[in-house]
């Protein structure tokens, strides 16, 4: 899966990228009650413009992305000087209020996550194959403190469980993966488009205190 993802960016096969801020982020982010100034984790961020929107609202952003091409394009399309340094396994880039870590999300250590207070997942969970989604949900919970809030956009489509990315992750699976460690509220279900794709928008709040549950 990592090699396939890197190949997609090298070849420019990034149809999942949106050329504007996701409407669900604009509509629902402020309803979460995340205090301005809270640091927002954006896993598997690509070159999402959603990160710039969050930064413009006063939220420092830390995006994690495996493909160097995605980060280079994000920085080239932005404004301001870029600083670069190393942090553990990661090459880190900073431009204005957005910090990008180039590397594997699963290599982020809990000790590196002390500043995270919120998160946003528009295309991380649905980018991962079934065998990896449980690991992702567990690791996300490990990195976030009790009370951390976030927004998740999931997706269903008629292609079957192995068709993707993006993969179809329905309501039942979202609950199975995330309910052990997060309080979940579905905010919206969008009607299917002409390809049968339907997005679901979720509000999440990290449960706690207590041990992180690995779930099913």
GROMACS .gro file of N, CA and C in nm, residues 6-162:
model
  471
    6UNK      N    1   0.280   0.612  -0.304
    6UNK     CA    2   0.389   0.692  -0.356
    6UNK      C    3   0.387   0.697  -0.508
    7UNK      N    4   0.353   0.584  -0.571
    7UNK     CA    5   0.344   0.580  -0.716
    7UNK      C    6   0.235   0.671  -0.769
    8UNK      N    7   0.123   0.676  -0.700
    8UNK     CA    8   0.014   0.765  -0.741
    8UNK      C    9   0.062   0.910  -0.747
    9UNK      N   10   0.135   0.953  -0.647
    9UNK     CA   11   0.182   1.091  -0.645
    9UNK      C   12   0.287   1.114  -0.753
   10UNK      N   13   0.373   1.017  -0.774
   10UNK     CA   14   0.474   1.034  -0.879
   10UNK      C   15   0.410   1.049  -1.016
   11UNK      N   16   0.301   0.977  -1.039
   11UNK     CA   17   0.234   0.978  -1.169
   11UNK      C   18   0.124   1.082  -1.177
   12UNK      N   19   0.097   1.152  -1.067
   12UNK     CA   20  -0.007   1.255  -1.068
   12UNK      C   21  -0.148   1.200  -1.067
   13UNK      N   22  -0.164   1.075  -1.021
   13UNK     CA   23  -0.298   1.016  -1.014
   13UNK      C   24  -0.361   1.049  -0.879
   14UNK      N   25  -0.404   1.175  -0.866
   14UNK     CA   26  -0.454   1.223  -0.737
   14UNK      C   27  -0.595   1.281  -0.753
   15UNK      N   28  -0.681   1.200  -0.812
   15UNK     CA   29  -0.819   1.243  -0.830
   15UNK      C   30  -0.893   1.268  -0.700
   16UNK      N   31  -0.839   1.216  -0.589
   16UNK     CA   32  -0.900   1.236  -0.458
   16UNK      C   33  -0.877   1.378  -0.405
   17UNK      N   34  -0.778   1.449  -0.463
   17UNK     CA   35  -0.747   1.584  -0.414
   17UNK      C   36  -0.857   1.682  -0.454
   18UNK      N   37  -0.899   1.763  -0.360
   18UNK     CA   38  -1.001   1.865  -0.386
   18UNK      C   39  -0.933   1.999  -0.408
   19UNK      N   40  -0.982   2.075  -0.506
   19UNK     CA   41  -0.922   2.204  -0.539
   19UNK      C   42  -0.980   2.317  -0.454
   20UNK      N   43  -1.059   2.282  -0.355
   20UNK     CA   44  -1.115   2.383  -0.264
   20UNK      C   45  -1.137   2.318  -0.127
   21UNK      N   46  -1.161   2.402  -0.028
   21UNK     CA   47  -1.185   2.352   0.107
   21UNK      C   48  -1.311   2.266   0.110
   22UNK      N   49  -1.305   2.155   0.184
   22UNK     CA   50  -1.421   2.066   0.192
   22UNK      C   51  -1.536   2.139   0.261
   23UNK      N   52  -1.656   2.136   0.202
   23UNK     CA   53  -1.769   2.209   0.262
   23UNK      C   54  -1.804   2.163   0.403
   24UNK      N   55  -1.783   2.035   0.433
   24UNK     CA   56  -1.814   1.986   0.568
   24UNK      C   57  -1.724   2.051   0.672
   25UNK      N   58  -1.599   2.077   0.635
   25UNK     CA   59  -1.508   2.144   0.728
   25UNK      C   60  -1.557   2.284   0.758
   26UNK      N   61  -1.594   2.358   0.655
   26UNK     CA   62  -1.646   2.493   0.675
   26UNK      C   63  -1.775   2.492   0.758
   27UNK      N   64  -1.858   2.394   0.734
   27UNK     CA   65  -1.990   2.390   0.796
   27UNK      C   66  -1.985   2.348   0.942
   28UNK      N   67  -1.899   2.250   0.973
   28UNK     CA   68  -1.909   2.186   1.104
   28UNK      C   69  -1.792   2.211   1.199
   29UNK      N   70  -1.678   2.258   1.149
   29UNK     CA   71  -1.562   2.265   1.238
   29UNK      C   72  -1.591   2.348   1.364
   30UNK      N   73  -1.649   2.464   1.346
   30UNK     CA   74  -1.669   2.552   1.462
   30UNK      C   75  -1.775   2.501   1.558
   31UNK      N   76  -1.856   2.405   1.513
   31UNK     CA   77  -1.955   2.346   1.604
   31UNK      C   78  -1.889   2.249   1.703
   32UNK      N   79  -1.764   2.210   1.676
   32UNK     CA   80  -1.696   2.116   1.765
   32UNK      C   81  -1.652   2.182   1.896
   33UNK      N   82  -1.638   2.313   1.894
   33UNK     CA   83  -1.594   2.382   2.015
   33UNK      C   84  -1.446   2.372   2.041
   34UNK      N   85  -1.367   2.346   1.937
   34UNK     CA   86  -1.221   2.340   1.953
   34UNK      C   87  -1.170   2.483   1.974
   35UNK      N   88  -1.098   2.508   2.085
   35UNK     CA   89  -1.052   2.645   2.110
   35UNK      C   90  -0.952   2.692   2.006
   36UNK      N   91  -0.965   2.817   1.963
   36UNK     CA   92  -0.869   2.875   1.869
   36UNK      C   93  -0.730   2.866   1.930
   37UNK      N   94  -0.633   2.827   1.848
   37UNK     CA   95  -0.497   2.809   1.897
   37UNK      C   96  -0.463   2.664   1.926
   38UNK      N   97  -0.565   2.577   1.930
   38UNK     CA   98  -0.540   2.434   1.951
   38UNK      C   99  -0.471   2.375   1.829
   39UNK      N  100  -0.373   2.288   1.852
   39UNK     CA  101  -0.298   2.227   1.741
   39UNK      C  102  -0.378   2.111   1.684
   40UNK      N  103  -0.396   2.111   1.552
   40UNK     CA  104  -0.480   2.013   1.483
   40UNK      C  105  -0.392   1.913   1.407
   41UNK      N  106  -0.412   1.786   1.436
   41UNK     CA  107  -0.344   1.678   1.365
   41UNK      C  108  -0.424   1.642   1.240
   42UNK      N  109  -0.356   1.636   1.125
   42UNK     CA  110  -0.420   1.595   1.000
   42UNK      C  111  -0.342   1.477   0.943
   43UNK      N  112  -0.385   1.353   0.972
   43UNK     CA  113  -0.312   1.236   0.922
   43UNK      C  114  -0.330   1.217   0.772
   44UNK      N  115  -0.227   1.162   0.706
   44UNK     CA  116  -0.232   1.131   0.563
   44UNK      C  117  -0.288   1.252   0.486
   45UNK      N  118  -0.223   1.366   0.503
   45UNK     CA  119  -0.283   1.495   0.465
   45UNK      C  120  -0.275   1.527   0.317
   46UNK      N  121  -0.185   1.460   0.241
   46UNK     CA  122  -0.169   1.498   0.100
   46UNK      C  123  -0.127   1.644   0.090
   47UNK      N  124  -0.188   1.716  -0.002
   47UNK     CA  125  -0.164   1.860  -0.012
   47UNK      C  126  -0.296   1.935   0.009
   48UNK      N  127  -0.377   1.882   0.100
   48UNK     CA  128  -0.512   1.932   0.120
   48UNK      C  129  -0.517   2.081   0.154
   49UNK      N  130  -0.602   2.152   0.084
   49UNK     CA  131  -0.625   2.294   0.113
   49UNK      C  132  -0.699   2.312   0.245
   50UNK      N  133  -0.756   2.205   0.298
   50UNK     CA  134  -0.823   2.213   0.427
   50UNK      C  135  -0.726   2.257   0.536
   51UNK      N  136  -0.599   2.221   0.521
   51UNK     CA  137  -0.501   2.262   0.621
   51UNK      C  138  -0.482   2.413   0.621
   52UNK      N  139  -0.483   2.473   0.505
   52UNK     CA  140  -0.469   2.619   0.499
   52UNK      C  141  -0.591   2.687   0.560
   53UNK      N  142  -0.709   2.631   0.535
   53UNK     CA  143  -0.830   2.689   0.593
   53UNK      C  144  -0.824   2.686   0.746
   54UNK      N  145  -0.785   2.571   0.801
   54UNK     CA  146  -0.773   2.561   0.946
   54UNK      C  147  -0.672   2.662   1.000
   55UNK      N  148  -0.559   2.675   0.933
   55UNK     CA  149  -0.457   2.770   0.977
   55UNK      C  150  -0.510   2.913   0.973
   56UNK      N  151  -0.587   2.943   0.870
   56UNK     CA  152  -0.644   3.078   0.857
   56UNK      C  153  -0.745   3.109   0.968
   57UNK      N  154  -0.805   3.004   1.024
   57UNK     CA  155  -0.901   3.024   1.134
   57UNK      C  156  -0.831   3.036   1.269
   58UNK      N  157  -0.698   3.024   1.269
   58UNK     CA  158  -0.623   3.040   1.393
   58UNK      C  159  -0.579   2.911   1.459
   59UNK      N  160  -0.582   2.800   1.383
   59UNK     CA  161  -0.542   2.670   1.437
   59UNK      C  162  -0.408   2.627   1.377
   60UNK      N  163  -0.303   2.614   1.457
   60UNK     CA  164  -0.180   2.554   1.405
   60UNK      C  165  -0.208   2.412   1.356
   61UNK      N  166  -0.153   2.377   1.242
   61UNK     CA  167  -0.180   2.247   1.179
   61UNK      C  168  -0.052   2.164   1.173
   62UNK      N  169  -0.064   2.035   1.206
   62UNK     CA  170   0.045   1.942   1.183
   62UNK      C  171  -0.007   1.830   1.094
   63UNK      N  172   0.037   1.832   0.968
   63UNK     CA  173  -0.004   1.730   0.873
   63UNK      C  174   0.105   1.625   0.857
   64UNK      N  175   0.063   1.500   0.842
   64UNK     CA  176   0.158   1.390   0.824
   64UNK      C  177   0.131   1.324   0.689
   65UNK      N  178   0.235   1.314   0.608
   65UNK     CA  179   0.219   1.265   0.471
   65UNK      C  180   0.340   1.185   0.428
   66UNK      N  181   0.315   1.071   0.366
   66UNK     CA  182   0.421   0.981   0.323
   66UNK      C  183   0.491   1.028   0.196
   67UNK      N  184   0.416   1.089   0.104
   67UNK     CA  185   0.469   1.123  -0.029
   67UNK      C  186   0.538   1.259  -0.029
   68UNK      N  187   0.668   1.265  -0.055
   68UNK     CA  188   0.737   1.395  -0.061
   68UNK      C  189   0.678   1.486  -0.168
   69UNK      N  190   0.629   1.428  -0.278
   69UNK     CA  191   0.571   1.510  -0.385
   69UNK      C  192   0.453   1.592  -0.336
   70UNK      N  193   0.370   1.532  -0.249
   70UNK     CA  194   0.254   1.602  -0.197
   70UNK      C  195   0.296   1.724  -0.115
   71UNK      N  196   0.398   1.705  -0.032
   71UNK     CA  197   0.445   1.815   0.052
   71UNK      C  198   0.509   1.924  -0.032
   72UNK      N  199   0.591   1.886  -0.127
   72UNK     CA  200   0.656   1.985  -0.213
   72UNK      C  201   0.552   2.067  -0.290
   73UNK      N  202   0.449   2.002  -0.339
   73UNK     CA  203   0.344   2.074  -0.412
   73UNK      C  204   0.267   2.167  -0.320
   74UNK      N  205   0.238   2.121  -0.200
   74UNK     CA  206   0.166   2.207  -0.104
   74UNK      C  207   0.247   2.333  -0.076
   75UNK      N  208   0.374   2.316  -0.052
   75UNK     CA  209   0.459   2.431  -0.020
   75UNK      C  210   0.473   2.525  -0.139
   76UNK      N  211   0.487   2.467  -0.260
   76UNK     CA  212   0.502   2.549  -0.380
   76UNK      C  213   0.377   2.630  -0.409
   77UNK      N  214   0.263   2.577  -0.373
   77UNK     CA  215   0.137   2.645  -0.398
   77UNK      C  216   0.101   2.745  -0.288
   78UNK      N  217   0.178   2.746  -0.181
   78UNK     CA  218   0.153   2.837  -0.070
   78UNK      C  219   0.239   2.962  -0.078
   79UNK      N  220   0.232   3.040   0.028
   79UNK     CA  221   0.310   3.164   0.036
   79UNK      C  222   0.390   3.165   0.166
   80UNK      N  223   0.505   3.226   0.160
   80UNK     CA  224   0.587   3.238   0.280
   80UNK      C  225   0.708   3.148   0.275
   81UNK      N  226   0.806   3.183   0.357
   81UNK     CA  227   0.928   3.106   0.364
   81UNK      C  228   0.903   2.968   0.423
   82UNK      N  229   0.988   2.874   0.385
   82UNK     CA  230   0.977   2.737   0.433
   82UNK      C  231   1.101   2.704   0.516
   83UNK      N  232   1.080   2.657   0.638
   83UNK     CA  233   1.191   2.608   0.718
   83UNK      C  234   1.187   2.456   0.720
   84UNK      N  235   1.305   2.392   0.731
   84UNK     CA  236   1.315   2.247   0.725
   84UNK      C  237   1.406   2.198   0.836
   85UNK      N  238   1.366   2.088   0.898
   85UNK     CA  239   1.451   2.027   1.001
   85UNK      C  240   1.407   1.882   1.019
   86UNK      N  241   1.478   1.807   1.104
   86UNK     CA  242   1.447   1.667   1.130
   86UNK      C  243   1.381   1.651   1.266
   87UNK      N  244   1.288   1.556   1.274
   87UNK     CA  245   1.222   1.522   1.400
   87UNK      C  246   1.204   1.371   1.401
   88UNK      N  247   1.292   1.299   1.472
   88UNK     CA  248   1.282   1.153   1.475
   88UNK      C  249   1.294   1.094   1.335
   89UNK      N  250   1.191   1.016   1.295
   89UNK     CA  251   1.189   0.952   1.163
   89UNK      C  252   1.153   1.049   1.051
   90UNK      N  253   1.119   1.171   1.083
   90UNK     CA  254   1.053   1.260   0.987
   90UNK      C  255   1.140   1.376   0.942
   91UNK      N  256   1.124   1.410   0.813
   91UNK     CA  257   1.170   1.537   0.761
   91UNK      C  258   1.055   1.635   0.779
   92UNK      N  259   1.080   1.747   0.846
   92UNK     CA  260   0.973   1.839   0.883
   92UNK      C  261   0.987   1.969   0.803
   93UNK      N  262   0.873   2.017   0.756
   93UNK     CA  263   0.866   2.142   0.680
   93UNK      C  264   0.764   2.233   0.748
   94UNK      N  265   0.796   2.360   0.758
   94UNK     CA  266   0.703   2.455   0.817
   94UNK      C  267   0.687   2.575   0.725
   95UNK      N  268   0.561   2.610   0.699
   95UNK     CA  269   0.529   2.729   0.620
   95UNK      C  270   0.414   2.800   0.690
   96UNK      N  271   0.441   2.921   0.738
   96UNK     CA  272   0.341   2.995   0.815
   96UNK      C  273   0.293   2.909   0.933
   97UNK      N  274   0.163   2.883   0.942
   97UNK     CA  275   0.108   2.812   1.057
   97UNK      C  276   0.083   2.664   1.028
   98UNK      N  277   0.145   2.612   0.921
   98UNK     CA  278   0.129   2.472   0.884
   98UNK      C  279   0.264   2.400   0.893
   99UNK      N  280   0.265   2.292   0.966
   99UNK     CA  281   0.385   2.209   0.981
   99UNK      C  282   0.356   2.073   0.916
  100UNK      N  283   0.446   2.027   0.831
  100UNK     CA  284   0.426   1.902   0.759
  100UNK      C  285   0.538   1.805   0.792
  101UNK      N  286   0.501   1.684   0.834
  101UNK     CA  287   0.598   1.580   0.863
  101UNK      C  288   0.593   1.478   0.751
  102UNK      N  289   0.705   1.458   0.684
  102UNK     CA  290   0.712   1.364   0.574
  102UNK      C  291   0.758   1.229   0.627
  103UNK      N  292   0.668   1.130   0.624
  103UNK     CA  293   0.700   0.998   0.674
  103UNK      C  294   0.574   0.919   0.704
  104UNK      N  295   0.593   0.806   0.770
  104UNK     CA  296   0.485   0.711   0.798
  104UNK      C  297   0.410   0.753   0.924
  105UNK      N  298   0.280   0.770   0.913
  105UNK     CA  299   0.196   0.808   1.027
  105UNK      C  300   0.217   0.715   1.145
  106UNK      N  301   0.238   0.587   1.119
  106UNK     CA  302   0.251   0.491   1.227
  106UNK      C  303   0.385   0.503   1.301
  107UNK      N  304   0.474   0.588   1.252
  107UNK     CA  305   0.600   0.612   1.321
  107UNK      C  306   0.593   0.732   1.415
  108UNK      N  307   0.480   0.800   1.419
  108UNK     CA  308   0.464   0.910   1.514
  108UNK      C  309   0.451   0.851   1.654
  109UNK      N  310   0.538   0.893   1.744
  109UNK     CA  311   0.539   0.840   1.879
  109UNK      C  312   0.451   0.925   1.969
  110UNK      N  313   0.396   0.861   2.071
  110UNK     CA  314   0.308   0.932   2.166
  110UNK      C  315   0.379   1.053   2.225
  111UNK      N  316   0.510   1.041   2.252
  111UNK     CA  317   0.585   1.152   2.310
  111UNK      C  318   0.594   1.272   2.215
  112UNK      N  319   0.578   1.246   2.085
  112UNK     CA  320   0.582   1.355   1.987
  112UNK      C  321   0.446   1.422   1.971
  113UNK      N  322   0.346   1.368   2.036
  113UNK     CA  323   0.208   1.412   2.013
  113UNK      C  324   0.151   1.494   2.128
  114UNK      N  325   0.237   1.541   2.217
  114UNK     CA  326   0.187   1.607   2.337
  114UNK      C  327   0.108   1.734   2.308
  115UNK      N  328   0.134   1.797   2.195
  115UNK     CA  329   0.069   1.924   2.165
  115UNK      C  330  -0.064   1.907   2.092
  116UNK      N  331  -0.097   1.787   2.046
  116UNK     CA  332  -0.220   1.768   1.969
  116UNK      C  333  -0.341   1.789   2.059
  117UNK      N  334  -0.435   1.870   2.013
  117UNK     CA  335  -0.557   1.895   2.088
  117UNK      C  336  -0.683   1.867   2.004
  118UNK      N  337  -0.663   1.843   1.876
  118UNK     CA  338  -0.777   1.820   1.786
  118UNK      C  339  -0.725   1.747   1.662
  119UNK      N  340  -0.818   1.701   1.578
  119UNK     CA  341  -0.775   1.633   1.456
  119UNK      C  342  -0.881   1.648   1.347
  120UNK      N  343  -0.836   1.623   1.224
  120UNK     CA  344  -0.925   1.629   1.109
  120UNK      C  345  -0.886   1.520   1.012
  121UNK      N  346  -0.982   1.435   0.977
  121UNK     CA  347  -0.957   1.322   0.885
  121UNK      C  348  -1.060   1.328   0.773
  122UNK      N  349  -1.015   1.374   0.657
  122UNK     CA  350  -1.104   1.376   0.540
  122UNK      C  351  -1.073   1.261   0.445
  123UNK      N  352  -0.947   1.214   0.445
  123UNK     CA  353  -0.910   1.113   0.347
  123UNK      C  354  -0.805   1.016   0.400
  124UNK      N  355  -0.798   0.998   0.531
  124UNK     CA  356  -0.700   0.905   0.588
  124UNK      C  357  -0.762   0.766   0.607
  125UNK      N  358  -0.868   0.757   0.685
  125UNK     CA  359  -0.931   0.628   0.711
  125UNK      C  360  -0.972   0.559   0.581
  126UNK      N  361  -1.030   0.634   0.489
  126UNK     CA  362  -1.080   0.574   0.365
  126UNK      C  363  -0.969   0.547   0.264
  127UNK      N  364  -0.846   0.593   0.294
  127UNK     CA  365  -0.733   0.562   0.206
  127UNK      C  366  -0.668   0.429   0.240
  128UNK      N  367  -0.705   0.372   0.356
  128UNK     CA  368  -0.637   0.253   0.406
  128UNK      C  369  -0.717   0.127   0.378
  129UNK      N  370  -0.649   0.018   0.341
  129UNK     CA  371  -0.719  -0.109   0.318
  129UNK      C  372  -0.772  -0.166   0.450
  130UNK      N  373  -0.865  -0.261   0.441
  130UNK     CA  374  -0.929  -0.313   0.563
  130UNK      C  375  -0.831  -0.359   0.670
  131UNK      N  376  -0.724  -0.425   0.631
  131UNK     CA  377  -0.631  -0.480   0.729
  131UNK      C  378  -0.556  -0.373   0.808
  132UNK      N  379  -0.553  -0.252   0.757
  132UNK     CA  380  -0.476  -0.145   0.821
  132UNK      C  381  -0.564  -0.048   0.900
  133UNK      N  382  -0.693  -0.047   0.874
  133UNK     CA  383  -0.780   0.053   0.936
  133UNK      C  384  -0.788   0.037   1.088
  134UNK      N  385  -0.787  -0.087   1.140
  134UNK     CA  386  -0.790  -0.106   1.285
  134UNK      C  387  -0.664  -0.049   1.350
  135UNK      N  388  -0.551  -0.072   1.285
  135UNK     CA  389  -0.425  -0.018   1.336
  135UNK      C  390  -0.428   0.134   1.337
  136UNK      N  391  -0.484   0.192   1.233
  136UNK     CA  392  -0.495   0.338   1.225
  136UNK      C  393  -0.581   0.393   1.338
  137UNK      N  394  -0.698   0.334   1.359
  137UNK     CA  395  -0.790   0.383   1.462
  137UNK      C  396  -0.725   0.376   1.600
  138UNK      N  397  -0.652   0.268   1.628
  138UNK     CA  398  -0.586   0.252   1.756
  138UNK      C  399  -0.474   0.355   1.773
  139UNK      N  400  -0.395   0.374   1.668
  139UNK     CA  401  -0.283   0.468   1.677
  139UNK      C  402  -0.333   0.612   1.692
  140UNK      N  403  -0.439   0.646   1.620
  140UNK     CA  404  -0.497   0.780   1.633
  140UNK      C  405  -0.539   0.805   1.777
  141UNK      N  406  -0.604   0.706   1.838
  141UNK     CA  407  -0.649   0.721   1.977
  141UNK      C  408  -0.529   0.736   2.071
  142UNK      N  409  -0.421   0.666   2.043
  142UNK     CA  410  -0.302   0.677   2.126
  142UNK      C  411  -0.243   0.818   2.124
  143UNK      N  412  -0.252   0.884   2.010
  143UNK     CA  413  -0.187   1.014   1.992
  143UNK      C  414  -0.267   1.130   2.048
  144UNK      N  415  -0.395   1.109   2.078
  144UNK     CA  416  -0.482   1.219   2.118
  144UNK      C  417  -0.517   1.210   2.267
  145UNK      N  418  -0.518   1.323   2.336
  145UNK     CA  419  -0.552   1.322   2.477
  145UNK      C  420  -0.703   1.313   2.498
  146UNK      N  421  -0.747   1.268   2.615
  146UNK     CA  422  -0.890   1.268   2.645
  146UNK      C  423  -0.949   1.407   2.624
  147UNK      N  424  -1.066   1.409   2.562
  147UNK     CA  425  -1.133   1.536   2.535
  147UNK      C  426  -1.100   1.598   2.401
  148UNK      N  427  -0.998   1.546   2.332
  148UNK     CA  428  -0.965   1.599   2.200
  148UNK      C  429  -1.082   1.575   2.104
  149UNK      N  430  -1.112   1.675   2.025
  149UNK     CA  431  -1.226   1.665   1.932
  149UNK      C  432  -1.178   1.669   1.789
  150UNK      N  433  -1.259   1.612   1.701
  150UNK     CA  434  -1.221   1.611   1.562
  150UNK      C  435  -1.337   1.586   1.470
  151UNK      N  436  -1.308   1.601   1.343
  151UNK     CA  437  -1.407   1.581   1.237
  151UNK      C  438  -1.356   1.471   1.146
  152UNK      N  439  -1.443   1.376   1.114
  152UNK     CA  440  -1.411   1.265   1.024
  152UNK      C  441  -1.510   1.266   0.908
  153UNK      N  442  -1.457   1.254   0.787
  153UNK     CA  443  -1.541   1.236   0.669
  153UNK      C  444  -1.514   1.095   0.616
  154UNK      N  445  -1.615   1.009   0.625
  154UNK     CA  446  -1.603   0.874   0.572
  154UNK      C  447  -1.677   0.866   0.438
  155UNK      N  448  -1.671   0.750   0.376
  155UNK     CA  449  -1.723   0.738   0.239
  155UNK      C  450  -1.775   0.597   0.216
  156UNK      N  451  -1.887   0.587   0.149
  156UNK     CA  452  -1.934   0.457   0.103
  156UNK      C  453  -1.954   0.462  -0.047
  157UNK      N  454  -1.932   0.347  -0.112
  157UNK     CA  455  -1.955   0.336  -0.255
  157UNK      C  456  -1.988   0.191  -0.288
  158UNK      N  457  -2.040   0.165  -0.406
  158UNK     CA  458  -2.087   0.030  -0.440
  158UNK      C  459  -1.978  -0.063  -0.489
  159UNK      N  460  -1.853  -0.024  -0.479
  159UNK     CA  461  -1.746  -0.103  -0.539
  159UNK      C  462  -1.703  -0.225  -0.463
  160UNK      N  463  -1.754  -0.245  -0.341
  160UNK     CA  464  -1.713  -0.361  -0.263
  160UNK      C  465  -1.599  -0.328  -0.169
  161UNK      N  466  -1.573  -0.415  -0.071
  161UNK     CA  467  -1.475  -0.384   0.034
  161UNK      C  468  -1.331  -0.372  -0.013
  162UNK      N  469  -1.297  -0.431  -0.126
  162UNK     CA  470  -1.159  -0.428  -0.173
  162UNK      C  471  -1.135  -0.323  -0.281
   0.00000   0.00000   0.00000
